[in-house]
XYZ file of C-alpha atoms in Angstrom:
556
model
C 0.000 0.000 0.000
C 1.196 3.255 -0.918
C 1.547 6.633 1.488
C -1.143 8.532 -0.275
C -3.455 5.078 -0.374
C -3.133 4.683 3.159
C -3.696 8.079 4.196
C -6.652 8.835 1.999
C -10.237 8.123 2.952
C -12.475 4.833 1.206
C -13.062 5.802 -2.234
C -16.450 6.788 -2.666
C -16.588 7.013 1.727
C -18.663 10.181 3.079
C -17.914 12.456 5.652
C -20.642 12.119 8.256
C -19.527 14.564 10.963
C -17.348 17.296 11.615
C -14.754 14.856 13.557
C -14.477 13.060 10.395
C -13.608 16.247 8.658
C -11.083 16.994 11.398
C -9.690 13.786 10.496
C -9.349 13.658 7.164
C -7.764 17.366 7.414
C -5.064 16.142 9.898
C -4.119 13.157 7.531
C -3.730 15.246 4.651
C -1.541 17.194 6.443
C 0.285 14.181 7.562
C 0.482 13.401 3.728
C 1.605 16.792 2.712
C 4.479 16.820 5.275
C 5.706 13.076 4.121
C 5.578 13.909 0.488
C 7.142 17.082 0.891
C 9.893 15.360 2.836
C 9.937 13.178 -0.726
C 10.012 15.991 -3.249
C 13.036 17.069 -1.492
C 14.798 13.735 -1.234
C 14.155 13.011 -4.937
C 15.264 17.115 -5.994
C 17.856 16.552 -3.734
C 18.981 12.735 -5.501
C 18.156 14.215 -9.184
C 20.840 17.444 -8.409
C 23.447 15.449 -6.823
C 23.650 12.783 -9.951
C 24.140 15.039 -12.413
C 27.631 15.616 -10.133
C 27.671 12.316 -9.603
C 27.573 10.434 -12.646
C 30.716 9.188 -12.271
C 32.756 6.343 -12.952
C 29.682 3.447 -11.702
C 27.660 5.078 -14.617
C 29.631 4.812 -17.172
C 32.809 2.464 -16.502
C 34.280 -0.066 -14.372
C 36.585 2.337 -12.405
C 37.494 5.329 -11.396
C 40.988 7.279 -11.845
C 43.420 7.924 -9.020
C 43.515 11.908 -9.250
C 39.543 11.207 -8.606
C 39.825 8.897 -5.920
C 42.030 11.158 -3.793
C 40.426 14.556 -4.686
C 39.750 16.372 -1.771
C 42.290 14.700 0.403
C 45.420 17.091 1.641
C 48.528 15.360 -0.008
C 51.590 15.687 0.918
C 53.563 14.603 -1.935
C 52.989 11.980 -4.766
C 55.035 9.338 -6.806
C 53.821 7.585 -9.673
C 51.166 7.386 -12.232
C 47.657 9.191 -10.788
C 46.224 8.079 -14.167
C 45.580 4.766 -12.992
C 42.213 2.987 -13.088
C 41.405 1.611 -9.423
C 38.885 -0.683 -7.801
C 38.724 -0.430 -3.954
C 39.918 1.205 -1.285
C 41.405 -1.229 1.140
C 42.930 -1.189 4.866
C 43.715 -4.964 5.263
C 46.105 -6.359 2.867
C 44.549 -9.431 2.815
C 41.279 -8.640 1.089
C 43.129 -5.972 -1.171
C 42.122 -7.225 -4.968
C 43.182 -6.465 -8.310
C 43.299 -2.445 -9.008
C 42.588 -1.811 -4.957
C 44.363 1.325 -3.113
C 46.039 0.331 0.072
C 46.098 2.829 3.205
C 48.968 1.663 5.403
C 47.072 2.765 8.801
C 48.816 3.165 12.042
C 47.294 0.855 14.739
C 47.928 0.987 18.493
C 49.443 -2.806 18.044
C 50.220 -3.084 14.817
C 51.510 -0.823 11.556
C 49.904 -1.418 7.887
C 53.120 0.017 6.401
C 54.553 -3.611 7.201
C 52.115 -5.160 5.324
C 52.535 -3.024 1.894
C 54.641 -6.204 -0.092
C 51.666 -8.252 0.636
C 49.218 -5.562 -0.415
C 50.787 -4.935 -3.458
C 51.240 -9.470 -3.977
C 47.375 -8.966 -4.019
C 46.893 -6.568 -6.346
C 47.256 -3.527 -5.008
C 47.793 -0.580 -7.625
C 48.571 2.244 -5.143
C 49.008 2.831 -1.321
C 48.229 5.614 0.861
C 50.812 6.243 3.565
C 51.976 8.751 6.039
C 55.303 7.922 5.315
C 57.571 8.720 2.489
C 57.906 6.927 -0.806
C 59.836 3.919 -0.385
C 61.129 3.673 -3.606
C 61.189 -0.640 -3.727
C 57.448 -0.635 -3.995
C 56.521 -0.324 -7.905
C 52.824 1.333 -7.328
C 51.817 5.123 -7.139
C 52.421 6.132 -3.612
C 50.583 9.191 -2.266
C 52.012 10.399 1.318
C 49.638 12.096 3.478
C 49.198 13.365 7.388
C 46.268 11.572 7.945
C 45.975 8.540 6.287
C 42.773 7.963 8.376
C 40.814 10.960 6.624
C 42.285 10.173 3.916
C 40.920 6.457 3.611
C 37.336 7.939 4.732
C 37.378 10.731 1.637
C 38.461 8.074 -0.554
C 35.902 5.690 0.304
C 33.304 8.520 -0.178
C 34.790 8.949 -2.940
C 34.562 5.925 -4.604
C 31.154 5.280 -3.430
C 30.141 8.568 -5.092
C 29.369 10.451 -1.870
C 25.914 8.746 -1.337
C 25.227 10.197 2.195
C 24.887 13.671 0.235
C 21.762 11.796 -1.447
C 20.673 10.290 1.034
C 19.280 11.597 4.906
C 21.411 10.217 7.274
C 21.184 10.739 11.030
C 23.780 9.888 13.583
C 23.092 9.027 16.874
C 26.277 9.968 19.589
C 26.829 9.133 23.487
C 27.449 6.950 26.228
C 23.873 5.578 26.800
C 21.422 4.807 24.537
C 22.481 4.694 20.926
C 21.341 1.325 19.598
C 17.676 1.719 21.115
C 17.283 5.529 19.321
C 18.425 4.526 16.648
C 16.033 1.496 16.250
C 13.552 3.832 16.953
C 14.388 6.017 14.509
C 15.004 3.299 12.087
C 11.281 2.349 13.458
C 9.663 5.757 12.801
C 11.283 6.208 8.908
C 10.196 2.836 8.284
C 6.228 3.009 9.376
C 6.426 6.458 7.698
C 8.418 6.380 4.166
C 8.876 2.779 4.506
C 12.181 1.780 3.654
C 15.124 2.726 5.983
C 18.681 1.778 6.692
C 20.441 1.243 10.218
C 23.667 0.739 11.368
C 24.431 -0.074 14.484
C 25.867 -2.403 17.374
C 23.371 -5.148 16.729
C 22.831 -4.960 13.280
C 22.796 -3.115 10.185
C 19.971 -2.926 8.259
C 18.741 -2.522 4.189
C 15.229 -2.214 3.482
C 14.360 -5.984 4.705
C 17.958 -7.366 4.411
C 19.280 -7.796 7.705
C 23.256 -8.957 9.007
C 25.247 -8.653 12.042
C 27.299 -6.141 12.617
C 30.807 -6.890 13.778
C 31.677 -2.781 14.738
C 29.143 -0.038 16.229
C 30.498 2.128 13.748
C 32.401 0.160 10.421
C 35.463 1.405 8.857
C 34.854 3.909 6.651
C 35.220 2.023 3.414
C 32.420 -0.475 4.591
C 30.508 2.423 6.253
C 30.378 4.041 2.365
C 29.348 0.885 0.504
C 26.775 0.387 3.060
C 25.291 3.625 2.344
C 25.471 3.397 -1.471
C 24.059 0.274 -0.854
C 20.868 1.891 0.931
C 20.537 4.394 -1.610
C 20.873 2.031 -4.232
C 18.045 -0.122 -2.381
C 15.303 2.962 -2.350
C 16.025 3.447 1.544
C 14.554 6.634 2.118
C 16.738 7.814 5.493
C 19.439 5.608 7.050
C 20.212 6.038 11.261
C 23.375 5.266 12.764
C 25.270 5.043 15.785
C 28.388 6.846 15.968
C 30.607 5.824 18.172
C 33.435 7.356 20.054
C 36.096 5.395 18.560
C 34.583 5.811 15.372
C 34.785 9.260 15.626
C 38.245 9.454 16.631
C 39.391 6.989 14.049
C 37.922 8.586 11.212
C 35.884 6.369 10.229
C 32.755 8.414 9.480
C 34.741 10.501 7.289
C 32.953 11.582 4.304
C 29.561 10.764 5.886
C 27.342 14.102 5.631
C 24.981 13.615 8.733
C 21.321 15.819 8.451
C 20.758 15.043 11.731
C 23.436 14.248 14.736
C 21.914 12.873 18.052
C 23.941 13.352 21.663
C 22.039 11.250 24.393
C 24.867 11.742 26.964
C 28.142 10.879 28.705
C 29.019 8.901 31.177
C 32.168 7.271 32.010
C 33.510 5.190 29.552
C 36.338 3.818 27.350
C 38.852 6.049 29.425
C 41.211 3.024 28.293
C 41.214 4.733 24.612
C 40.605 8.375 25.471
C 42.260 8.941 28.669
C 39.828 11.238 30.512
C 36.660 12.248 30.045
C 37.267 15.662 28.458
C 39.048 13.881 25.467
C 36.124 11.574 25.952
C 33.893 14.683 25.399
C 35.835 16.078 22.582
C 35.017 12.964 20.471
C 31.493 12.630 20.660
C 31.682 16.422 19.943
C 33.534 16.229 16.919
C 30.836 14.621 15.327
C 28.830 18.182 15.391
C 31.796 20.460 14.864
C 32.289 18.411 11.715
C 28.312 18.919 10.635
C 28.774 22.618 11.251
C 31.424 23.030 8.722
C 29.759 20.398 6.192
C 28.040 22.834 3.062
C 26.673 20.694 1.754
C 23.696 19.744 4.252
C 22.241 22.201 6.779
C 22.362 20.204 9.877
C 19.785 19.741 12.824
C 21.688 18.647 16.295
C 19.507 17.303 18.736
C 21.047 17.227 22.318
C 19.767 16.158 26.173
C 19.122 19.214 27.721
C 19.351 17.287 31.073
C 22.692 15.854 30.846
C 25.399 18.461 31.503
C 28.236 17.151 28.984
C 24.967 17.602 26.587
C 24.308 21.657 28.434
C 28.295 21.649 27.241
C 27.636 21.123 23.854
C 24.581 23.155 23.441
C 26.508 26.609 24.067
C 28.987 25.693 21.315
C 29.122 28.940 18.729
C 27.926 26.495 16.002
C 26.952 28.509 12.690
C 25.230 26.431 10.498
C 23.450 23.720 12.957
C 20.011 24.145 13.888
C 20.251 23.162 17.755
C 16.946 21.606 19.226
C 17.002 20.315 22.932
C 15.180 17.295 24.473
C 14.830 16.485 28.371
C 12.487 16.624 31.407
C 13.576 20.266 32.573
C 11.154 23.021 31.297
C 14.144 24.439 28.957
C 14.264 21.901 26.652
C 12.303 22.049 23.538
C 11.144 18.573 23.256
C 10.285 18.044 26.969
C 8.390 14.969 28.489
C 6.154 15.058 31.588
C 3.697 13.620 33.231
C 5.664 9.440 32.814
C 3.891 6.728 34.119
C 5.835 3.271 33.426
C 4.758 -0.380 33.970
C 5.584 -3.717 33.117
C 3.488 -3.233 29.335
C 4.663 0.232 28.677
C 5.174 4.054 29.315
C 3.062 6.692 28.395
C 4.103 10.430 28.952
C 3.385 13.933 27.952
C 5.662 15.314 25.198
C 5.597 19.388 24.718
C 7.036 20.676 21.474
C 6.019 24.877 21.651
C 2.467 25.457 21.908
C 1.777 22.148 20.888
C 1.551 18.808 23.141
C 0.831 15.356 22.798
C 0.516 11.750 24.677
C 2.833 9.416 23.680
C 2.288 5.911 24.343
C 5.192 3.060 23.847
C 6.018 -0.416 24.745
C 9.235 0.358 26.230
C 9.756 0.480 30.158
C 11.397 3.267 32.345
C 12.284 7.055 32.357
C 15.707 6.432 30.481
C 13.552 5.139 27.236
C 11.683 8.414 27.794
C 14.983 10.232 26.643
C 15.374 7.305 23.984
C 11.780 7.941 22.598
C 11.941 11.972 22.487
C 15.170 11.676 21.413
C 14.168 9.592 18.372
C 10.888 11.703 17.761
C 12.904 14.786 17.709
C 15.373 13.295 15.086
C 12.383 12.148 13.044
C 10.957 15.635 12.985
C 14.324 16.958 11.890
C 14.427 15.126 8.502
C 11.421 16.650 7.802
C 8.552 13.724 9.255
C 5.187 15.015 10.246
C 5.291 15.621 14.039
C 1.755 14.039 15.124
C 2.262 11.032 12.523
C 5.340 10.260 14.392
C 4.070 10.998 17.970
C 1.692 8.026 17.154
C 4.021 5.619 15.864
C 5.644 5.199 19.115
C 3.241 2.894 20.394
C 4.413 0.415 17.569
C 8.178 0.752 18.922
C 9.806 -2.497 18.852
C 11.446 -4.426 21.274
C 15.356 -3.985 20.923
C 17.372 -7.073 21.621
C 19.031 -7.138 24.813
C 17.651 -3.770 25.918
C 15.424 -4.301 28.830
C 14.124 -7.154 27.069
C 11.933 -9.425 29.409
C 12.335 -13.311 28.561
C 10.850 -16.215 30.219
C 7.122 -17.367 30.423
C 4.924 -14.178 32.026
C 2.709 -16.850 33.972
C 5.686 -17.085 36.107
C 5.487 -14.965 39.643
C 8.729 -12.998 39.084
C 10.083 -11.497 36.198
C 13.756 -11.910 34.574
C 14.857 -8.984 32.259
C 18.362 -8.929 30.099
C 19.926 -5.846 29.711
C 23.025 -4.446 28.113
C 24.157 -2.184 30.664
C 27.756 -2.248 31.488
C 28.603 1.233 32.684
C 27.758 2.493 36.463
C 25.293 5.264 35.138
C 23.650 2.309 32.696
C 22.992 -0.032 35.924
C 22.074 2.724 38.105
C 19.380 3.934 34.977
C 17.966 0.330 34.297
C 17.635 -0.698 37.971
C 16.046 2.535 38.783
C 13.571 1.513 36.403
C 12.777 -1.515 37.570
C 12.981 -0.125 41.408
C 9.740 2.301 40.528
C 7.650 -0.698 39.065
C 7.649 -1.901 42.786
C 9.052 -5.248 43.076
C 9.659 -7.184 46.336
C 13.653 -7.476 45.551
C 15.885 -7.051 42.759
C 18.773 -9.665 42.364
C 21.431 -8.205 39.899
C 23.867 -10.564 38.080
C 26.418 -8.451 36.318
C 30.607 -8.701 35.454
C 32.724 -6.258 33.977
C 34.802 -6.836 30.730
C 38.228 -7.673 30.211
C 40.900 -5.545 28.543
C 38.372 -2.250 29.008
C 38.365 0.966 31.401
C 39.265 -0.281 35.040
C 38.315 2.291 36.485
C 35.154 1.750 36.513
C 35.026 -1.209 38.008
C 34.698 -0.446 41.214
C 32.326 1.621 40.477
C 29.817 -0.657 38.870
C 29.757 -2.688 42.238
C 28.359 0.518 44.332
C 25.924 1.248 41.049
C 24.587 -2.264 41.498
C 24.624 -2.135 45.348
C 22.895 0.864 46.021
C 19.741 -0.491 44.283
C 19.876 -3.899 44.271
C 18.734 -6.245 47.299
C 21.595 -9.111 46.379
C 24.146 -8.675 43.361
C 25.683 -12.346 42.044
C 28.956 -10.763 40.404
C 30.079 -12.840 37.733
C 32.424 -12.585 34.543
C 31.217 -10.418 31.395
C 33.655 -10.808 28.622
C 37.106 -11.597 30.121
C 38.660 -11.733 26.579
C 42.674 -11.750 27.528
C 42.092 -10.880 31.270
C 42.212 -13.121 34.000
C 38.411 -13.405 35.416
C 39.689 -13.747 38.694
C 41.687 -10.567 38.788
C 39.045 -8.954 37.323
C 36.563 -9.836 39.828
C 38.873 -8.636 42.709
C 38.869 -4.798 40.951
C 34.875 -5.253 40.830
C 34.460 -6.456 44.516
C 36.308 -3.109 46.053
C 33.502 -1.357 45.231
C 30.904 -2.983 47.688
C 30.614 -1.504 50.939
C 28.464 -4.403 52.299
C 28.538 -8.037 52.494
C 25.081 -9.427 50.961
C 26.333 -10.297 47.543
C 28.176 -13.547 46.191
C 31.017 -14.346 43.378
C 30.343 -16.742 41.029
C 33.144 -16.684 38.529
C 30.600 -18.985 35.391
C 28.543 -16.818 34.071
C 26.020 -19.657 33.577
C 25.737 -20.944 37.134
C 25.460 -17.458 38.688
C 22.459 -16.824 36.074
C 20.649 -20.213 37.266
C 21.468 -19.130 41.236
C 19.872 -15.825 40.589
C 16.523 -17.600 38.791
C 16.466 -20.382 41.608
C 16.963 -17.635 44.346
C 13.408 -15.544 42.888
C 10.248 -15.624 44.602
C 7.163 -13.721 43.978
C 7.583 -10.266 42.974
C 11.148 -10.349 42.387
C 13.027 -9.145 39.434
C 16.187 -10.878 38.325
C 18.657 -8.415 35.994
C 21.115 -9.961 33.955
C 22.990 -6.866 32.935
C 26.149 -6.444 30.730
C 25.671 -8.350 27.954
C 22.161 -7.758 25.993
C 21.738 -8.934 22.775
C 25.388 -11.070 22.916
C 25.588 -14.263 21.390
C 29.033 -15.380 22.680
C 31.363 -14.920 25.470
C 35.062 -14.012 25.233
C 37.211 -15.855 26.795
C 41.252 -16.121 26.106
C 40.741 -14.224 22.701
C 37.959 -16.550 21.731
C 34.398 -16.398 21.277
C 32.407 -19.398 22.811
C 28.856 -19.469 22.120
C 26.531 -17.674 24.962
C 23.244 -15.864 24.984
C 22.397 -14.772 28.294
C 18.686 -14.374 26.616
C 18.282 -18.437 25.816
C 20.188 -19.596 29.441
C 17.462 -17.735 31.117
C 14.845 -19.305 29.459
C 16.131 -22.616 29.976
C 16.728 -22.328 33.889
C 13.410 -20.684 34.492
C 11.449 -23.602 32.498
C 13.930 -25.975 34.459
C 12.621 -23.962 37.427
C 8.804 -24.329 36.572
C 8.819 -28.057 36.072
C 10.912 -28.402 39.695
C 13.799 -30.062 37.738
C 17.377 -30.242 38.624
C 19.715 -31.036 35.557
């Protein structure tokens, strides 16, 4: 069924009443918002390809000199009048005609891997070092070979995300549920969407898992020429810190750029939390200075790295703010959460409305406005939108329930694994008034150790007995990094249970009516890391299975 067809009355149908004239008016206004939305999408398409018919219109490749235009070279040797195919980071997928950027790791150095780049079929590379004059390919030297790889990859891909809406969703807390919701709202709207994210990414009805939050930038761009190929009519995607720091959303023109907030995290890459700060803020310095889109950012007026941002001297962005407080401009009121849902107040100017959505707790409030806002910042009809929340799906591993209802207490999976993400989700389940919370939760290996300690008072503080358990160890010891976990409880009524499996079934045999078990840390996960390698693990199905073991008074 098309927009129009599903917006427009029965052919042929009266209009018996005034409320049914009220109606109709407010859905063609709904329809005249969306398909204004899609004149300027297609206008928007038809201008850019008449740049943009490049080398995918009319040949197999595309030229050197065009794959690095736009990129600040340093110096060049060699041929730029060489036809390429790729843009490639890991020598060992480069193919025939692909351009190899030699990338500094923090273990590891792609200029040692240029001979085996070049075996494969490599036709140039992109380095920050000098020509080495053994290598018989065009080599172009460059600062950041980083930016560089992301303008290439652009690039090549014809700069789709100038063709296509694309908002990017920033912060500590929260990304992968707005942007499902936003992914959500495009879909029920304009019906074909792209995401990319920590679970998944998403085209049209193609689904596959995502192995980074935020890809390297030459899979980023093929994913989004992919999705504009595919009719996808607005893409969302989380944008992660390290993606931001590691270029690899360069070349990506976002029309919208989301900051839900920060909280302490990933101090292991960035080193303290301004630096921390700086990166998720780079993401909306770099849509201030972008031409060729006139950005919306849409920042939590409640959060004060988020107040931060929002007094920035940004010239081009259009700042809107969302919160509880009475200054934001997308503010929510008036929650009331249960186990089926939350409903709240949302006040946008003059106008207000009652939104209505599966999801449970105040910090899905944030999510939800958050997502509306973003929606109404491409260009979606406002009230259309509103209503579309009650359709929100479940996210996997985001306060997701599991286990039979007819049971008398209630297990719920969560992904939480920083202190302010335990102390958010177990406040939520604290104001749906249980008899006692048990809390099994670990902290990862080879991650910020800091906060560590801290996640043991965040758990304590609202939890009635905390089973502390391993996460993902990876190359850790899980003893050691239970002992940096256990400083952090001041009392006594908790217990270590170094398998992850045993302390979930202790937790489900320990419930009685009323309670709520939280198995936090891990969400949607479908493996545990252990010694550098991935064993099979889904805190989701292990639940199930001990609370029907449970229910039919079995042992195993």
């Amino acid at each position: 069924m098309t927009l129009a067809s599903r917006m427009a009355p029965p052919m042929g149908g009266a209009l018996p009443d005034q409320c049914s004239k009220k109606l109709l008016l407010m859905r063609s206004r709904s329809l005249a918002s969306s398909q204004i939305f899609l004149r300027k999408l297609s206008l928007r398409r038809r201008l850019h390809s008449r740049i943009s018919m490049d080398w995918r219109s009319g040949s197999e490749s595309m030229k050197l000199s065009e794959l690095i235009e736009s990129i600040c070279v340093r110096s060049v040797s060699g041929s730029l009048d060489v036809n390429v195919s790729g843009v490639f980071f890991d020598s060992r997928k480069v193919v025939d005609g692909g351009v190899f950027c030699a990338l500094a790791g923090q273990g590891d150095d792609g200029n040692q891997y240029i001979d085996a780049a070049i075996e494969n079929g490599a036709v140039a590379v992109i380095s920050g070092q000098p020509y080495a004059s053994e290598f018989p390919v065009t080599w172009v030297q460059t600062d950041d070979p980083r930016l560089a790889m992301g303008i290439a990859a652009a690039n090549l891909e014809g700069y789709p995300s100038r063709e296509l809406p694309v908002i990017g969703v920033t912060g500590t807390n929260g990304k992968t549920t707005t942007t499902f919701l936003i992914h959500h709202l495009i879909e029920s709207i304009l019906h074909r969407a792209g995401l990319i994210g920590t679970i998944n990414y998403v085209i049209g009805d193609e689904f596959e898992d995502a192995p980074h939050t935020t890809p390297e930038s030459p899979e980023l761009q093929k994913l989004l020429r992919e999705m504009l190929d595919s009719d996808c009519r607005a893409v969302a995607m989380e944008v992660s810190s390290h993606g931001v720091t590691q270029k690899r959303v360069a070349g990506v023109s976002f029309d919208v750029g989301v900051f839900t907030n920060l909280t302490q995290d990933h101090l292991d890459f960035h080193g303290g939390m301004e630096n921390y700060f700086e990166a998720k803020a780079a993401m909306f310095t770099a849509m201030d200075l972008d031409s060729s889109k006139k950005g919306v950012a849409i920042i939590n007026a409640d959060d004060s790295y988020g107040e931060r941002l929002r007094k920035r001297n940004f010239e081009r962005l259009k700042v809107y703010t969302f919160g509880r407080s009475a200054k934001a401009d997308f503010q929510a009121s008036n929650i009331r959460s249960d186990f089926d849902g939350t409903e709240f107040k949302l006040s946008f100017g003059e106008r207000s409305f009652l939104v209505r959505t599966p999801l449970i707790g105040a910090f899905n409030v944030y999510n939800s406005v958050a997502a509306i806002a973003s929606a109404y910042g491409v260009g979606l009809n406002l009230r259309e939108t509103v209503s579309k929340m009650a359709e929100a799906p479940q996210v996997p591993g985001r306060l997701e329930a599991v286990g039979d209802r007819k049971i008398n207490y209630r297990v719920f999976v969560d992904y939480a694994h920083t202190p302010d993400a335990i102390s958010s989700v177990l406040r939520t389940l604290r104001d749906l008034g249980p008899n006692r919370i048990i809390t099994v939760f670990g902290c990862g290996g080879d991650r910020d150790t800091a906060k560590r300690a801290m996640m043991a008072k965040a758990a304590e503080d609202l939890s009635d007995l905390c089973i502390l358990t391993t996460d993902n160890p990876r190359t850790e010891t899980p003893a050691k990094i239970l002992e940096d976990v256990e400083t952090g409880f001041q009392r006594h009524d908790y217990e270590v249970i170094e398998d992850r499996k045993l302390a979930i079934k202790r937790a489900i045999r320990l419930a009685e009516e009323r309670d709520i078990v939280l198995i936090a840390g891990k969400g949607h996960e479908t493996y545990q890391e252990i010694d550098g390698i991935r064993h099979e693990f889904d805190d989701r199905r292990i639940a199930v299975n001990f609370i029907r073991e449970k229910a039919e008074g079995g042992e195993r």
